[in-house]
Coordinates of C-alpha atoms in Angstrom, one line a residue:
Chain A
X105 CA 4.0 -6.5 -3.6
X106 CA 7.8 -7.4 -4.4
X107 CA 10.4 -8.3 -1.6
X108 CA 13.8 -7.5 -2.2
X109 CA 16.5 -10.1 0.2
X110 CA 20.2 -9.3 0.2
X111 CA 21.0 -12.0 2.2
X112 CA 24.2 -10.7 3.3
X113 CA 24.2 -7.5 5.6
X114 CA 27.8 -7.5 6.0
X115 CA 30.7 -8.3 3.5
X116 CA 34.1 -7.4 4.5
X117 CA 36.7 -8.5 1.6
X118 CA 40.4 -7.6 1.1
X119 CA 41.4 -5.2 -1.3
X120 CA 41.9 -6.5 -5.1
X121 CA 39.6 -9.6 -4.3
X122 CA 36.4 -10.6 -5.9
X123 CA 33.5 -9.8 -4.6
X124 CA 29.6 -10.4 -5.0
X125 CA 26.4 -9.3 -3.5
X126 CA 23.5 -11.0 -3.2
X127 CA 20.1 -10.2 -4.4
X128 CA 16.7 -12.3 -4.5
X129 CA 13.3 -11.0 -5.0
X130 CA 9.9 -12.9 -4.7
X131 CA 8.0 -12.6 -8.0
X132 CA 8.7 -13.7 -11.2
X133 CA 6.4 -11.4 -13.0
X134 CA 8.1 -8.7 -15.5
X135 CA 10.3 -6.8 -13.2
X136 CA 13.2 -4.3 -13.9
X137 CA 16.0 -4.2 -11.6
X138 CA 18.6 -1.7 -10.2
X139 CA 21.6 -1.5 -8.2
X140 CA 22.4 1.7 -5.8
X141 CA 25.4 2.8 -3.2
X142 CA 25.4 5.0 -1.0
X143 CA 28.4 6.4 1.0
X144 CA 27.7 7.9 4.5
X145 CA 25.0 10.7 4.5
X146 CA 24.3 10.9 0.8
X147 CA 21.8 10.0 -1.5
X148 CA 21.6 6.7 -3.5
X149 CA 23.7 6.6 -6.8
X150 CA 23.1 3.9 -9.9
X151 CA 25.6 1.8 -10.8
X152 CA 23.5 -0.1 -13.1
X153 CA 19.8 -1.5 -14.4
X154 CA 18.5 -4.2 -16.4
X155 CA 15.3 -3.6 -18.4
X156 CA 15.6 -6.2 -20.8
X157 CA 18.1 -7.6 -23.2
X158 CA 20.8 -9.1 -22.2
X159 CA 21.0 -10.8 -18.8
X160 CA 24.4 -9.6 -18.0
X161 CA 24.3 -6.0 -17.4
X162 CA 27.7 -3.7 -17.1
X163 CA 27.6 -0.9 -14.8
X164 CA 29.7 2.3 -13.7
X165 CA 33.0 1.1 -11.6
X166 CA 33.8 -1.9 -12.7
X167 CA 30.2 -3.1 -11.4
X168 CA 28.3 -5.9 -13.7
X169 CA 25.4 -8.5 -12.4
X170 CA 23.6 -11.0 -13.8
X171 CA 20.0 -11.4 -13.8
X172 CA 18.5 -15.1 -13.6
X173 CA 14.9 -15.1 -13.9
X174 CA 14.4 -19.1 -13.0
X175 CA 16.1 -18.4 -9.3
X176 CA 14.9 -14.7 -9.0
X177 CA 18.0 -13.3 -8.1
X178 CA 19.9 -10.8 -9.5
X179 CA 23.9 -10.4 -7.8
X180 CA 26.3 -7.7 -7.8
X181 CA 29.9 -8.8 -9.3
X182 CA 33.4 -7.0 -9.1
X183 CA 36.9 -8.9 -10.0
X184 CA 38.8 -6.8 -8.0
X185 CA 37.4 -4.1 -5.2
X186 CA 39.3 -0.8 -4.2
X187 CA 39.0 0.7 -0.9
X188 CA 36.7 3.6 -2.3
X189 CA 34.2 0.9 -3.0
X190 CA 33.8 0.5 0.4
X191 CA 30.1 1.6 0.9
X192 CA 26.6 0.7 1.3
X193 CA 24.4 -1.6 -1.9
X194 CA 20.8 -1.8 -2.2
X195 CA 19.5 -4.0 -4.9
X196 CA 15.8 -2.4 -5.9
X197 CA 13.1 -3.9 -7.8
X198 CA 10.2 -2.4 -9.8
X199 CA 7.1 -4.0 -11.7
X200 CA 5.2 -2.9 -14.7
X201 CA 2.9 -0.8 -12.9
X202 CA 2.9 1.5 -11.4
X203 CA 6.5 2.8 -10.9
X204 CA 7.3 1.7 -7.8
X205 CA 10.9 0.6 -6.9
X206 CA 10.9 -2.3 -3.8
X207 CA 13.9 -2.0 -1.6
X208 CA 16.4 -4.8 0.0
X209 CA 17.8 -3.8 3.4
X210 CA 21.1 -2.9 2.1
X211 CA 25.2 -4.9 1.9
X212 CA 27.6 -3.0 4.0
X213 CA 30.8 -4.0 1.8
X214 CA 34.1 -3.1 3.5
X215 CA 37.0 -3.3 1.5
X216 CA 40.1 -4.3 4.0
X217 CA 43.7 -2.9 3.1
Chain B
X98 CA 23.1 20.9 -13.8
X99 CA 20.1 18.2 -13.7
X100 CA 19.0 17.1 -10.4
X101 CA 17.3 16.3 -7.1
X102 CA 17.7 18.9 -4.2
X103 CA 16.9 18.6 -0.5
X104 CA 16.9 21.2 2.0
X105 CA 17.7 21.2 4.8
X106 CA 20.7 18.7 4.7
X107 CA 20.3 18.6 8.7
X108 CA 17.1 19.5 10.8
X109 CA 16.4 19.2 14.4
X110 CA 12.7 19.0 15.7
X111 CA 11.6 19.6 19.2
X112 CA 8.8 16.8 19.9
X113 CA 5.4 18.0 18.8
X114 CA 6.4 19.8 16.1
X115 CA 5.5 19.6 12.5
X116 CA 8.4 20.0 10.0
X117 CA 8.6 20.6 6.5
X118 CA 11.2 18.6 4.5
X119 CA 11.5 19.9 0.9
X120 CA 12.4 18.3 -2.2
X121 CA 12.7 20.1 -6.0
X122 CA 13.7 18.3 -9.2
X123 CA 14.9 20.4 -12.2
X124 CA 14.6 16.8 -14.3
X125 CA 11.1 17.2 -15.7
X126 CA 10.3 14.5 -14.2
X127 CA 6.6 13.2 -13.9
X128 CA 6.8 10.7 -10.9
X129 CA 8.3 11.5 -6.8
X130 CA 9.6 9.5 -4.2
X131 CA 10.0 10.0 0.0
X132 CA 11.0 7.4 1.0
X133 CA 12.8 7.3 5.0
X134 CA 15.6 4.8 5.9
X135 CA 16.7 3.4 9.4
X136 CA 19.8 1.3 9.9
X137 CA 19.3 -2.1 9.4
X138 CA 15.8 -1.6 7.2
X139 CA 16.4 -0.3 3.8
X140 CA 14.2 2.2 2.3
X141 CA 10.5 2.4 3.3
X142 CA 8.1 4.3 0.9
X143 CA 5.8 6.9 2.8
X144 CA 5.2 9.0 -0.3
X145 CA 4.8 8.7 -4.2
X146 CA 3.4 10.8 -6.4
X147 CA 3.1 9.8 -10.7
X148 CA 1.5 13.1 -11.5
X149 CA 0.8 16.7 -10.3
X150 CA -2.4 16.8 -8.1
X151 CA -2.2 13.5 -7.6
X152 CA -0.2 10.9 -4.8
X153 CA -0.6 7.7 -2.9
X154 CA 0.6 6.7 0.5
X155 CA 2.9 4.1 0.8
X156 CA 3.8 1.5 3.4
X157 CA 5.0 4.2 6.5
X158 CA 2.5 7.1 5.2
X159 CA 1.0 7.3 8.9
X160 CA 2.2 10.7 10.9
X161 CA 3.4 12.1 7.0
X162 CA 1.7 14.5 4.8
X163 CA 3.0 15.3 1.5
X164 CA 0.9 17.7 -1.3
X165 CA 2.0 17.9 -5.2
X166 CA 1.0 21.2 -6.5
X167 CA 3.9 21.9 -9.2
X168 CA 5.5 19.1 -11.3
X169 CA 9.0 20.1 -9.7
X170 CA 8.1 20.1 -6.0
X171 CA 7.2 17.6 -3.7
X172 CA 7.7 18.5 -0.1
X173 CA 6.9 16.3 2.5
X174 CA 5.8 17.4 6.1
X175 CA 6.5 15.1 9.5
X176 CA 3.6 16.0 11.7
X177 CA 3.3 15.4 15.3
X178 CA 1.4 12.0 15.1
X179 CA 4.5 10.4 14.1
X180 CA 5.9 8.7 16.8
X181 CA 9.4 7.8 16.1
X182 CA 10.8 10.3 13.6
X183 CA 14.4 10.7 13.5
X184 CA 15.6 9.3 10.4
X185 CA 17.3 10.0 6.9
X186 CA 14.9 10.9 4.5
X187 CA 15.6 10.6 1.2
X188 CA 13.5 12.1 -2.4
X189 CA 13.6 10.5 -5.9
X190 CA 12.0 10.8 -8.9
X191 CA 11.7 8.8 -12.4
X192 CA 10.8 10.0 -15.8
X193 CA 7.6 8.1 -16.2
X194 CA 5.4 6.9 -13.2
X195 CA 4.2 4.0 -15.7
X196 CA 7.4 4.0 -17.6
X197 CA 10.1 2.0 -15.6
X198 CA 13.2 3.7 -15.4
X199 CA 15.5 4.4 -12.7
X200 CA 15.0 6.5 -9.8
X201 CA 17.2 9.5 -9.1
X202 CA 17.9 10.3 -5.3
X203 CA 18.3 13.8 -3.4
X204 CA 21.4 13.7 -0.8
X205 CA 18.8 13.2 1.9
X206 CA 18.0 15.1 5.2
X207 CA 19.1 14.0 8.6
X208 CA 16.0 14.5 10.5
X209 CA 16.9 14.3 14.7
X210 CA 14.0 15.2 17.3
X211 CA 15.5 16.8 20.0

């Protein structure tokens, strides 16, 4: 089975910074990856996937990350956060089959005024 | 609209109790999700299901129950034997159970045992 590491289970960054998120996962077999936020007491909403293709992969938001198979990792990139970004990330994993989806333990990211 | 609903958004429990959480999909959707998350850990599957009639327990599934008898329902029952169950539960679903696309989430239920 896949594990999913977000190394970093707090980010607090100024608003209009960069940011990025980290993501690692243990196998190196064909996998498809996702990232998720969530905002307090709702469900988990895409902001993006890669399948295949290209390994930089634009999402919803102003949201892109880059998959590197050779280091297993798979970070979340922003060039400039807002305070409505403020929220929880989850970086998920799934193999070929079956459909399972492998979760990390979650990035709180708090964008600071 | 499309979508994942869960009902109810709250729900207390008195210990030693079972309770009913319920999840329906309007997606057409073949393959279902519970999956419960505590601060600090993540998701945790309990649940999945890739076909009506048909589901596997995941890495929690001890103290859960869940059955699969239409393709747009897939509630999930807390029984007793669980030990610690206040949590937020949440329900997906994908297209394909051997076709990897994303997951769609529900907005959860709060589960609190009083």
């Amino acid at each position: 089975a896949q594990s999913v590491t977000q190394l970093d289970s707090q980010v607090p960054v100024f608003e209009e910074a960069p940011v990025e998120l980290r993501c690692n996962y243990s196998s190196s077999v064909s996998v498809y990856l996702f990232w998720y936020v969530q905002y307090p007491n709702q469900g988990l909403q895409l902001l993006l996937k890669y399948l295949s293709g290209s390994t930089l992969v634009k999402g919803i938001n102003g949201f892109e990350a880059e998959f590197n198979k050779s280091q297993t990792s798979f970070h979340l990139r922003k060039p400039s956060v807002h305070i409505s970004d403020t929220a929880e990330y989850f970086c998920a994993v799934s193999e070929m089959l079956p459909n399972q989806f492998y979760f990390g333990t979650g990035t709180s990211l708090t964008v600071i005024p | 609209d499309g979508g994942i609903t869960q009902s109810p958004k709250y729900l207390f429990r008195k210990e030693g109790q079972n309770v009913t959480l319920s999840c329906e999909q309007n997606l057409n959707h073949d393959a279902m999700y519970w999956y419960r998350q505590d601060p600090g850990q993540g998701l945790r599957l309990i649940y999945y299901s890739q076909i009506v009639n048909d589901f596997q327990k995941g890495d929690i599934a001890e103290g859960y129950s869940v059955s699969r008898e239409k393709k747009e329902s897939f509630p999930l029952t807390v029984t007793s034997a669980q030990k610690n169950p206040t949590a937020f539960y949440l329900c997906a679903s994908s297209l394909d159970g051997n076709m990897n696309t994303e997951a769609f989430f529900g907005q959860g239920t709060r589960l609190t045992v009083v």
